[in-house]
Coordinates of C-alpha atoms and ligand atoms in Angstrom, one line a residue:
M20 CA 169.6 9.5 98.8
K21 CA 169.1 5.2 98.0
T22 CA 167.6 5.0 101.7
S23 CA 165.9 7.8 101.2
T24 CA 163.7 6.9 98.3
S25 CA 163.5 3.5 99.5
A26 CA 161.9 4.3 103.0
L27 CA 159.5 7.0 100.9
G28 CA 159.2 4.3 98.6
M29 CA 158.3 2.0 101.4
A30 CA 156.2 4.9 103.0
A31 CA 153.8 4.3 100.6
S32 CA 153.3 1.1 98.9
L33 CA 152.1 1.1 102.6
L34 CA 149.4 4.5 102.8
V35 CA 147.8 2.1 99.2
S36 CA 147.8 -0.7 101.2
T37 CA 146.1 0.5 103.9
S38 CA 144.2 2.4 101.7
R39 CA 143.3 -0.3 99.6
A40 CA 142.2 -2.3 102.3
A41 CA 139.6 0.7 103.6
V42 CA 138.1 0.0 100.7
C43 CA 138.5 -3.4 99.9
K44 CA 137.3 -5.5 102.7
P45 CA 137.5 -9.5 102.3
L46 CA 134.8 -10.9 100.5
V47 CA 132.2 -12.4 103.1
K48 CA 132.5 -16.3 104.3
D49 CA 130.7 -18.8 107.2
A50 CA 133.4 -16.5 109.8
L51 CA 130.6 -13.6 109.5
V52 CA 128.9 -17.1 111.9
G53 CA 131.4 -16.0 115.0
S54 CA 130.7 -13.1 115.3
I55 CA 127.1 -13.2 115.6
H56 CA 127.0 -13.3 119.4
L57 CA 123.8 -14.1 122.4
E58 CA 125.4 -10.6 123.8
D59 CA 124.2 -8.1 120.6
L60 CA 120.9 -10.0 120.6
M61 CA 120.1 -9.2 124.2
A62 CA 121.6 -5.8 124.2
C63 CA 119.3 -5.2 121.1
S64 CA 116.2 -6.4 122.8
Q65 CA 116.9 -4.9 125.8
D66 CA 117.0 -1.8 123.9
L67 CA 113.6 -2.4 122.1
Q68 CA 112.1 -2.6 125.5
D69 CA 113.0 -0.5 127.0
I70 CA 111.8 1.8 123.7
A71 CA 108.3 0.3 124.5
Y72 CA 108.3 0.3 128.6
S73 CA 109.5 4.6 127.7
T74 CA 106.2 5.4 126.3
E75 CA 102.4 6.0 127.8
L76 CA 101.7 2.5 126.0
R77 CA 104.0 -0.3 126.5
N78 CA 104.3 -1.1 123.5
R79 CA 105.0 -1.0 119.9
V80 CA 102.7 -1.0 117.3
V81 CA 102.7 1.1 114.3
G82 CA 101.4 4.9 114.5
T83 CA 102.9 4.8 117.9
D84 CA 106.4 6.8 120.4
G85 CA 107.0 3.3 120.6
H86 CA 107.5 2.5 117.0
K87 CA 108.0 5.4 115.9
K88 CA 111.8 5.4 118.6
T89 CA 112.7 1.9 117.0
V90 CA 111.8 2.7 113.3
Q91 CA 114.3 5.2 114.8
Y92 CA 117.1 2.5 116.6
I93 CA 117.9 0.6 113.5
T94 CA 118.3 4.1 111.7
E95 CA 121.1 4.7 114.2
T96 CA 121.9 1.5 114.3
L97 CA 122.8 1.4 110.4
Q98 CA 124.1 5.2 109.9
S99 CA 126.4 4.1 112.5
L100 CA 128.0 1.7 110.2
G101 CA 128.6 4.3 107.9
D102 CA 128.3 4.1 104.0
Y103 CA 127.9 0.4 104.5
Y104 CA 124.0 0.2 103.9
T105 CA 121.5 2.5 101.5
L106 CA 118.4 3.4 103.8
E107 CA 115.5 3.7 102.0
Y108 CA 112.3 5.0 103.8
Q109 CA 108.4 3.6 103.3
E110 CA 105.4 5.0 104.0
V111 CA 103.1 2.5 104.8
R112 CA 98.7 3.4 106.1
T113 CA 96.4 0.8 107.6
P114 CA 94.0 1.1 110.6
A115 CA 95.0 -0.8 114.4
T116 CA 94.2 -0.9 117.8
I117 CA 97.4 0.5 120.0
S118 CA 95.7 0.0 123.1
S119 CA 93.2 -2.1 124.0
T120 CA 91.9 -3.7 127.6
S121 CA 89.3 -7.2 128.7
N122 CA 87.4 -6.9 131.9
L123 CA 85.3 -10.1 132.6
S124 CA 83.5 -11.4 136.1
V125 CA 81.5 -14.1 136.2
N126 CA 78.7 -14.3 139.2
G127 CA 81.2 -11.7 140.6
A128 CA 84.3 -13.5 140.1
E129 CA 86.7 -12.6 137.5
V130 CA 87.5 -14.4 133.8
E131 CA 90.5 -13.8 131.9
A132 CA 89.7 -12.7 128.1
N133 CA 91.0 -11.2 125.2
I134 CA 89.3 -8.3 123.5
L135 CA 90.1 -9.1 119.3
E136 CA 91.5 -7.3 117.2
F137 CA 89.5 -4.0 115.6
S138 CA 87.0 -5.1 118.3
N139 CA 84.1 -2.5 119.5
N140 CA 84.3 -1.1 123.1
G141 CA 81.3 -2.5 125.1
T142 CA 80.4 -2.5 128.9
W143 CA 78.0 -4.2 130.5
T144 CA 76.4 -5.2 133.7
D145 CA 75.0 -8.5 135.0
V146 CA 73.9 -9.9 132.0
P147 CA 72.7 -13.5 131.5
V148 CA 75.0 -15.6 129.1
V149 CA 73.2 -17.7 126.6
V150 CA 75.1 -20.9 124.9
V151 CA 75.3 -20.2 121.2
A152 CA 75.3 -24.1 119.2
E153 CA 77.0 -26.0 117.5
L154 CA 79.4 -23.5 116.8
G155 CA 77.9 -20.7 115.6
C156 CA 78.2 -20.5 111.5
V157 CA 75.0 -19.8 110.9
A158 CA 71.9 -17.9 112.4
E159 CA 69.9 -21.6 113.4
N160 CA 72.7 -21.8 116.0
Y161 CA 71.2 -18.7 117.5
P162 CA 68.6 -18.4 119.8
D163 CA 67.1 -14.3 121.2
L164 CA 69.5 -13.3 122.6
T165 CA 68.2 -10.0 122.8
G166 CA 70.0 -8.1 126.8
S167 CA 72.5 -11.0 127.1
V168 CA 76.2 -12.3 126.4
A169 CA 77.1 -15.3 123.1
L170 CA 78.5 -17.4 124.4
I171 CA 80.6 -19.6 121.2
A172 CA 82.8 -22.1 120.9
R173 CA 85.2 -21.0 117.6
G174 CA 86.4 -23.1 115.1
E175 CA 84.8 -23.7 110.7
C176 CA 83.6 -19.3 110.3
T177 CA 85.4 -16.5 110.8
F178 CA 84.7 -14.4 114.5
A179 CA 83.4 -11.7 112.5
L180 CA 80.9 -13.5 111.5
K181 CA 80.2 -14.7 114.8
G182 CA 79.9 -11.4 115.7
E183 CA 77.5 -10.3 113.4
L184 CA 75.3 -13.1 113.8
A185 CA 75.4 -13.0 117.8
G186 CA 74.5 -9.0 117.2
Q187 CA 71.9 -9.7 114.5
A188 CA 70.1 -12.0 117.5
G189 CA 70.5 -8.6 120.2
A190 CA 73.5 -10.2 122.0
V191 CA 75.5 -7.4 123.8
A192 CA 78.3 -8.6 123.3
A193 CA 79.9 -12.4 122.0
L194 CA 82.4 -14.6 124.4
V195 CA 84.2 -16.7 121.3
Y196 CA 85.7 -20.3 123.6
N197 CA 89.0 -21.6 122.1
N198 CA 88.6 -25.3 121.1
A199 CA 92.4 -25.8 122.7
A200 CA 93.6 -25.7 125.5
V201 CA 96.6 -23.6 125.0
G202 CA 94.8 -20.6 126.9
K203 CA 92.3 -17.2 126.1
T204 CA 91.0 -16.5 122.5
G205 CA 92.8 -14.6 120.7
G206 CA 92.8 -13.3 117.0
T207 CA 91.3 -10.4 114.5
L208 CA 87.9 -9.1 113.3
G209 CA 89.6 -8.1 109.7
G210 CA 89.3 -4.7 109.9
P211 CA 87.2 -1.6 111.6
N212 CA 83.8 -3.0 112.1
E213 CA 80.3 -2.0 113.4
L214 CA 79.8 -5.4 114.8
I215 CA 79.4 -5.7 119.2
T216 CA 81.9 -6.9 121.5
V217 CA 83.6 -9.4 120.6
G218 CA 86.1 -11.6 123.4
G219 CA 87.8 -14.3 123.6
I220 CA 87.7 -16.8 126.7
S221 CA 90.2 -20.1 126.9
R222 CA 88.4 -23.4 126.8
A223 CA 87.9 -24.4 129.9
D224 CA 86.4 -21.3 131.1
G225 CA 84.4 -21.0 128.0
L226 CA 83.1 -25.2 129.0
R227 CA 82.2 -24.7 132.7
L228 CA 80.2 -21.4 131.8
A229 CA 78.6 -23.7 128.5
E230 CA 77.9 -26.2 131.9
A231 CA 77.0 -24.2 134.6
I232 CA 74.5 -23.0 131.9
S233 CA 73.3 -25.9 131.1
N234 CA 72.6 -27.2 134.9
G235 CA 69.9 -23.8 135.0
E236 CA 72.0 -22.3 137.2
A237 CA 72.9 -18.3 136.7
V238 CA 75.5 -17.5 134.8
V239 CA 75.6 -13.4 134.6
S240 CA 78.6 -11.5 133.3
S241 CA 80.3 -7.7 133.6
G242 CA 82.4 -6.2 131.0
S243 CA 84.7 -3.1 130.1
F244 CA 86.8 -3.6 127.5
G245 CA 87.6 -1.2 125.1
S246 CA 90.1 -1.1 122.2
F247 CA 91.0 2.7 120.3
V248 CA 91.5 1.8 116.4
T249 CA 93.0 4.6 114.7
D250 CA 94.5 5.4 111.3
T251 CA 98.2 5.1 111.4
V252 CA 101.5 6.4 108.8
S253 CA 104.3 3.8 109.8
Q254 CA 107.6 3.1 107.7
N255 CA 109.1 0.2 105.9
V256 CA 113.3 0.3 106.4
I257 CA 115.4 -1.9 103.6
A258 CA 118.7 -1.4 104.1
T259 CA 120.4 -2.3 101.1
S260 CA 124.2 -3.5 101.5
K261 CA 127.0 -1.1 99.5
Y262 CA 128.9 -4.1 97.9
G263 CA 127.2 -7.0 95.4
D264 CA 125.7 -7.7 92.5
P265 CA 122.4 -5.9 91.6
D266 CA 120.3 -8.1 89.4
N267 CA 120.7 -10.9 92.0
V268 CA 119.5 -9.9 95.0
L269 CA 119.0 -11.7 98.7
F270 CA 115.9 -10.0 100.6
L271 CA 116.4 -10.4 104.3
G272 CA 112.9 -9.0 106.8
A273 CA 111.5 -9.6 110.0
H274 CA 108.5 -6.8 111.5
S275 CA 109.3 -3.8 113.5
D276 CA 106.0 -3.4 114.7
S277 CA 104.4 -5.7 117.9
V278 CA 100.7 -6.3 118.9
A279 CA 99.1 -4.0 121.6
A280 CA 99.6 -6.1 124.6
G281 CA 103.1 -5.8 124.4
P282 CA 106.4 -4.7 124.2
G283 CA 106.8 -7.9 121.0
I284 CA 110.4 -8.8 122.4
N285 CA 110.1 -12.4 120.9
D286 CA 106.9 -11.0 118.5
N287 CA 109.2 -9.6 116.3
G288 CA 111.9 -8.1 118.4
S289 CA 113.7 -10.9 117.8
G290 CA 113.3 -11.3 114.0
S291 CA 114.1 -7.3 113.8
C292 CA 117.7 -7.9 116.1
G293 CA 118.8 -10.7 114.2
L294 CA 118.9 -9.1 111.3
L295 CA 120.4 -6.2 112.8
T296 CA 123.2 -8.1 114.4
V297 CA 123.2 -9.8 111.3
A298 CA 123.9 -6.5 109.6
K299 CA 126.1 -4.8 111.3
A300 CA 127.6 -7.6 111.3
L301 CA 128.1 -7.9 107.6
S302 CA 129.3 -4.2 107.7
N303 CA 133.2 -5.8 108.4
W304 CA 132.9 -7.4 104.7
R305 CA 132.2 -7.1 101.2
T306 CA 129.8 -9.5 99.1
N307 CA 129.3 -10.7 95.8
N308 CA 125.9 -10.3 95.7
Q309 CA 123.4 -7.7 96.9
V310 CA 122.0 -8.0 100.5
K311 CA 118.9 -6.1 101.3
F312 CA 117.7 -6.0 104.9
A313 CA 114.6 -5.6 105.8
W314 CA 112.4 -4.1 109.0
W315 CA 108.0 -4.5 108.1
A316 CA 105.5 -2.2 109.6
A317 CA 102.3 -3.3 110.5
E318 CA 102.8 -7.2 109.9
E319 CA 100.3 -7.6 112.3
E320 CA 97.7 -5.3 111.4
G321 CA 97.4 -8.5 108.8
L322 CA 101.5 -8.3 106.8
I323 CA 100.3 -4.7 105.1
G324 CA 104.7 -3.2 105.4
A325 CA 105.8 -6.8 103.9
E326 CA 102.1 -6.4 101.1
T327 CA 102.7 -2.8 100.4
F328 CA 106.1 -3.2 99.6
V329 CA 105.4 -5.9 97.2
N330 CA 102.6 -3.6 95.8
V331 CA 104.4 -0.4 94.9
T332 CA 107.7 -2.3 94.1
A333 CA 108.9 -2.2 90.6
K334 CA 108.1 -6.3 88.6
E335 CA 111.4 -6.0 87.2
Q336 CA 113.0 -4.7 90.5
L337 CA 111.1 -8.0 91.8
D338 CA 112.4 -10.4 89.6
K339 CA 115.8 -9.3 90.5
I340 CA 115.2 -10.3 94.1
R341 CA 117.0 -14.7 94.1
L342 CA 115.1 -14.9 97.7
Y343 CA 113.5 -13.7 100.3
L344 CA 114.0 -14.7 104.1
N345 CA 112.0 -14.4 106.9
F346 CA 112.6 -13.9 110.5
D347 CA 109.8 -13.5 112.8
M348 CA 110.1 -15.1 116.5
I349 CA 112.8 -16.5 117.2
A350 CA 113.6 -17.7 120.5
S351 CA 110.2 -18.9 121.9
P352 CA 110.9 -19.7 125.2
N353 CA 109.0 -23.2 124.4
Y354 CA 111.3 -23.2 121.6
V355 CA 111.2 -26.2 118.3
L356 CA 114.1 -24.6 115.7
S357 CA 111.8 -24.5 113.0
I358 CA 112.3 -24.5 108.9
Y359 CA 110.4 -23.6 106.3
D360 CA 108.2 -26.4 104.6
G361 CA 110.2 -24.9 101.0
D362 CA 110.0 -28.4 99.2
G363 CA 106.7 -29.3 100.7
S364 CA 107.5 -32.5 102.3
A365 CA 106.8 -31.7 105.8
F366 CA 103.3 -30.4 104.3
N367 CA 102.5 -30.7 100.9
V368 CA 102.9 -27.2 100.5
S369 CA 105.4 -25.6 98.6
G370 CA 107.4 -21.8 97.7
P371 CA 108.3 -21.0 94.4
A372 CA 112.2 -22.9 92.4
G373 CA 114.1 -21.8 95.1
S374 CA 112.6 -22.4 98.2
A375 CA 113.4 -25.7 98.1
E376 CA 117.1 -25.0 98.2
A377 CA 116.5 -22.1 100.6
E378 CA 115.2 -25.3 103.6
K379 CA 118.1 -27.5 103.0
L380 CA 120.6 -24.3 102.7
F381 CA 119.5 -24.8 106.6
E382 CA 119.6 -28.2 107.2
D383 CA 122.8 -28.7 106.3
Y384 CA 123.7 -26.3 108.8
Y385 CA 122.0 -27.3 111.5
T386 CA 123.2 -30.8 110.4
A387 CA 126.9 -30.6 110.2
N388 CA 125.9 -28.6 113.5
N389 CA 124.7 -31.4 115.2
I390 CA 121.3 -29.1 116.0
P391 CA 117.8 -30.8 115.6
F392 CA 115.7 -29.0 113.3
T393 CA 112.0 -29.3 112.3
S394 CA 109.3 -27.5 109.9
S395 CA 107.4 -24.7 109.4
E396 CA 104.4 -24.7 107.4
F397 CA 103.8 -22.0 104.6
D398 CA 100.7 -20.7 105.8
G399 CA 101.2 -16.9 105.0
R400 CA 100.4 -16.6 108.7
S401 CA 104.7 -13.5 108.5
D402 CA 105.5 -11.2 105.6
Y403 CA 107.1 -13.8 103.1
G404 CA 103.5 -14.5 102.3
P405 CA 103.5 -11.6 99.5
F406 CA 107.0 -12.8 98.4
L407 CA 104.7 -16.3 97.9
D408 CA 102.1 -14.6 96.3
A409 CA 104.5 -12.6 93.4
G410 CA 106.5 -15.2 92.3
I411 CA 109.4 -15.1 94.6
P412 CA 111.4 -17.8 96.3
C413 CA 111.1 -18.1 100.0
G414 CA 112.1 -19.2 103.4
G415 CA 113.3 -18.7 107.1
L416 CA 113.4 -20.2 110.2
D417 CA 111.0 -19.4 113.0
T418 CA 110.7 -21.1 116.8
G419 CA 107.4 -21.5 116.7
A420 CA 104.1 -19.5 118.5
D421 CA 100.9 -20.2 119.6
G422 CA 101.0 -23.4 118.1
V423 CA 101.0 -26.4 120.8
K424 CA 104.7 -28.6 121.5
T425 CA 104.4 -32.2 121.1
E426 CA 105.7 -34.9 122.7
E427 CA 108.2 -35.5 120.0
E428 CA 109.1 -32.5 119.7
V429 CA 110.0 -32.3 123.6
A430 CA 112.2 -35.2 123.3
I431 CA 113.6 -33.4 120.4
F432 CA 114.2 -30.2 122.0
G433 CA 113.0 -30.0 125.6
G434 CA 110.5 -28.2 126.9
V435 CA 107.1 -28.1 127.5
A436 CA 104.1 -30.5 126.4
N437 CA 100.8 -29.7 126.1
Q438 CA 102.0 -26.1 126.0
W439 CA 102.1 -23.2 123.1
Y440 CA 106.1 -22.9 121.7
D441 CA 105.1 -19.6 122.8
P442 CA 103.0 -19.1 126.4
N443 CA 103.2 -15.5 126.2
Y444 CA 102.9 -15.1 122.7
H445 CA 100.5 -11.2 122.0
S446 CA 100.5 -10.9 125.7
A447 CA 102.5 -8.3 128.2
K448 CA 104.9 -10.5 129.2
D449 CA 106.5 -11.2 126.2
T450 CA 109.8 -9.6 127.0
V451 CA 113.2 -10.0 127.2
D452 CA 113.4 -12.0 130.6
N453 CA 111.5 -14.3 128.7
L454 CA 113.6 -14.8 125.6
A455 CA 115.4 -18.7 125.1
P456 CA 118.7 -17.5 125.1
E457 CA 119.9 -20.5 123.0
A458 CA 117.3 -20.7 120.3
Y459 CA 118.1 -16.7 120.0
I460 CA 122.2 -17.2 119.3
T461 CA 120.9 -20.9 117.2
T462 CA 118.8 -18.9 115.1
G463 CA 121.3 -15.9 114.9
K464 CA 123.9 -17.9 113.6
A465 CA 122.0 -19.7 111.0
I466 CA 120.6 -16.4 109.5
A467 CA 124.6 -15.1 109.1
H468 CA 125.6 -18.7 107.5
A469 CA 123.0 -17.9 105.0
V470 CA 124.2 -14.1 104.1
A471 CA 127.7 -15.8 104.1
S472 CA 126.8 -17.5 101.3
Y473 CA 124.5 -16.0 99.1
G474 CA 126.3 -13.0 100.1
R475 CA 129.5 -15.3 97.9
S476 CA 127.3 -17.2 95.7
W477 CA 124.5 -18.6 94.0
A478 CA 126.2 -21.3 92.8
G479 CA 123.6 -24.1 92.1
F480 CA 120.5 -22.3 93.1
P481 CA 118.1 -22.3 90.5
E482 CA 117.4 -19.1 87.6
R483 CA 114.3 -16.4 88.9
E484 CA 110.9 -17.3 86.8
P485 CA 109.6 -14.0 86.6
V486 CA 107.1 -13.1 89.3
A487 CA 103.7 -14.4 88.7
V488 CA 100.7 -11.5 87.2
T489 CA 97.6 -13.0 89.3
P490 CA 98.5 -14.1 93.2
R491 CA 99.5 -17.9 94.3
D492 CA 96.6 -20.0 94.8
V493 CA 97.7 -20.8 98.9
H494 CA 96.5 -17.9 99.2
A495 CA 93.7 -17.4 97.8
T496 CA 92.9 -19.6 100.5
V497 CA 94.5 -18.8 103.3
G498 CA 94.3 -15.4 103.4
H499 CA 96.9 -12.0 104.9
H500 CA 96.5 -12.4 108.4
G501 CA 99.8 -11.8 109.8
H502 CA 100.2 -13.1 113.4
S503 CA 96.4 -12.4 114.0
L504 CA 94.2 -15.2 112.7
P505 CA 90.5 -14.6 111.8
F506 CA 88.6 -17.7 112.4
Ligands
NAG1 C1 86.8 2.9 122.7 O1 86.2 4.3 123.0 C2 87.5 5.2 123.2 C3 87.0 5.8 124.5 O2 86.0 6.7 124.4 C4 87.7 5.7 122.3 O3 88.4 6.2 121.6 C5 88.1 4.7 120.8 O4 87.6 5.3 119.4 C6 86.1 3.1 121.2 N1 87.7 2.4 119.5 C7 86.5 1.7 119.1 C8 86.8 1.2 118.4 O5 85.6 3.0 118.7
NAG2 C1 98.5 -4.9 97.9 O1 97.4 -4.3 95.8 C2 96.6 -5.9 96.5 C3 95.8 -6.1 94.9 O2 95.6 -4.8 94.4 C4 95.8 -5.0 96.7 O3 94.5 -5.9 97.0 C5 95.4 -5.0 98.3 O4 95.4 -4.3 99.2 C6 96.9 -3.8 98.6 N1 97.6 -3.8 99.8 C7 98.4 -2.2 99.8 C8 98.5 -2.9 102.1 O5 99.2 -1.8 99.7
NAG3 C1 107.5 -12.1 114.6 O1 106.8 -14.4 114.4 C2 106.1 -15.3 114.5 C3 106.9 -16.1 113.8 O2 106.8 -16.9 112.6 C4 104.6 -14.4 113.8 O3 104.3 -15.1 113.8 C5 104.6 -12.9 114.0 O4 103.6 -12.8 113.0 C6 105.8 -12.3 113.9 N1 105.4 -10.6 114.2 C7 105.1 -10.8 115.6 C8 104.7 -9.6 116.3 O5 104.6 -11.1 115.9
NAG4 C1 99.7 -32.6 97.8 O1 98.4 -31.4 97.6 C2 98.5 -32.0 96.0 C3 97.6 -30.1 95.2 O2 97.9 -29.6 96.3 C4 97.1 -33.2 95.9 O3 96.6 -33.3 94.6 C5 98.1 -33.5 96.4 O4 96.5 -35.1 97.0 C6 98.3 -34.0 98.1 N1 99.6 -34.9 98.7 C7 98.7 -35.0 99.7 C8 99.5 -36.5 100.3 O5 98.3 -34.3 100.7
NAG5 C1 87.2 -1.0 134.9 C2 88.5 -2.0 135.3 O1 88.1 -2.6 135.6 N1 89.1 -1.5 134.6 C3 90.3 -2.7 134.2 C4 90.3 -3.5 133.7 O2 91.7 -3.8 133.7 C5 93.1 -3.1 133.0 C6 94.1 -4.0 132.9 O3 93.5 -5.3 132.0 C7 92.9 -2.4 133.9 O4 93.8 -1.7 133.9 C8 91.8 -1.4 134.5 O5 91.7 -0.9 135.3

């Protein structure tokens, strides 16, 4: 009797402890960092690339099958974790360029060119190229361009203004050459328009053509530029952890879309996969603070997904976000390891109270692990822009986009000076083969460290100020334009 009672008792207590273990996961700790593996990050990136290449357009632009399948992939990955995350979807509507081609030749020789986002189509044959004076920001810079292609230097004013003035002077198309030796001019006209075709070429090609023209040589070009712009409907995916205080939320975001030119594997498949990998690892733990992950749509069209979220979410809910962390392009081939300059010490633009602490958390983590780092300016070119505008503290990491690597940075991080951090930025070459694995795993682990730290506690982190009623000045001047610059 006794024996059997005791045996029963043991079985019962075993049963209780097993089911309690299943219900009550251990509180998250820094061991989360150790469960982030490069193979998982790369496998996720490969999946996104396979998704892009399985579609006719071979990209992941909002509104295309490539983006729909990306949203489905994120959903299925999160659903495979059982009920750990509650998933929400938000509809995002925006016009987008979902495919484009650019073909340019001058005096019969091919010249590499881009068509700017939202440009109209254009085809021309054997048309003279004419140089526009200064930076082409005032009508006086433009000679009569009837039946010509305008050659304009980049700088000072928007591409859209240059296109408008060139069109008024009679040009059939405008070609904007770059203001630095970093590849072809790329950027956006800001939205659908009635302008002539606006394309971009490199500084070297622009100067070469301008010199030939000034030497009196005949310079004629032929072009065939096309872009398919359409209204799109896509979705933000937001995953909320089952555990943790919903009044003190840690919010992390990356964008799930690409530009038309390629599969967008660094930009920004890497941020998407970084978050997905950390979200999977976190599901083995309980948190004290609620953790939300967002995969934003339509970043490339001007941060539309993140802006939609901030616009449609009630102020009381926004006030519960203690910190927003952004991860965009975290495996750039010619990388630096950048932390957003939350305290303004590097660029004199600081974020709301808490942004400095978020910067310090990453700095301390990199320092403790003997990892060098640098600062990234809050320039509004990624999805944290609308959060900053609303007065929400922001932070995050990136590894560089179309900025130029300096000799000093090469001394610290290696790589190639006077080249872009991501030489494949917004191109068809932004693929898995061109990711920097060491940058990817370093950043992935740093994301896990932030989640482990703030998932546990906000100790030492400032209380939230209520969200701003009027947008902050920093954005009034910068504007929301995602990665694509308007000038
Ligand atoms: C360019 O031409 C294509 C094919 O005719 C058309 O579908 C598309 O809408 C045009 N693009 C723009 C920006 O008008
Ligand atoms: C968000 O709200 C602002 C201000 O009302 C508006 O200008 C902007 O177009 C909205 N953005 C989106 C994506 O809805
Ligand atoms: C990915 O991250 C980079 C760097 O922060 C950012 O500029 C970019 O807009 C993000 N997404 C895309 C599609 O480029
Ligand atoms: C930093 O910015 C403030 C205004 O935002 C300005 O008054 C100050 O002069 C700037 N400091 C430096 C060193 O540029
Ligand atoms: C008319 C023409 O030359 N079209 C080419 C333009 O460039 C794309 C690649 O960007 C080619 O696929 C087209 O054949």
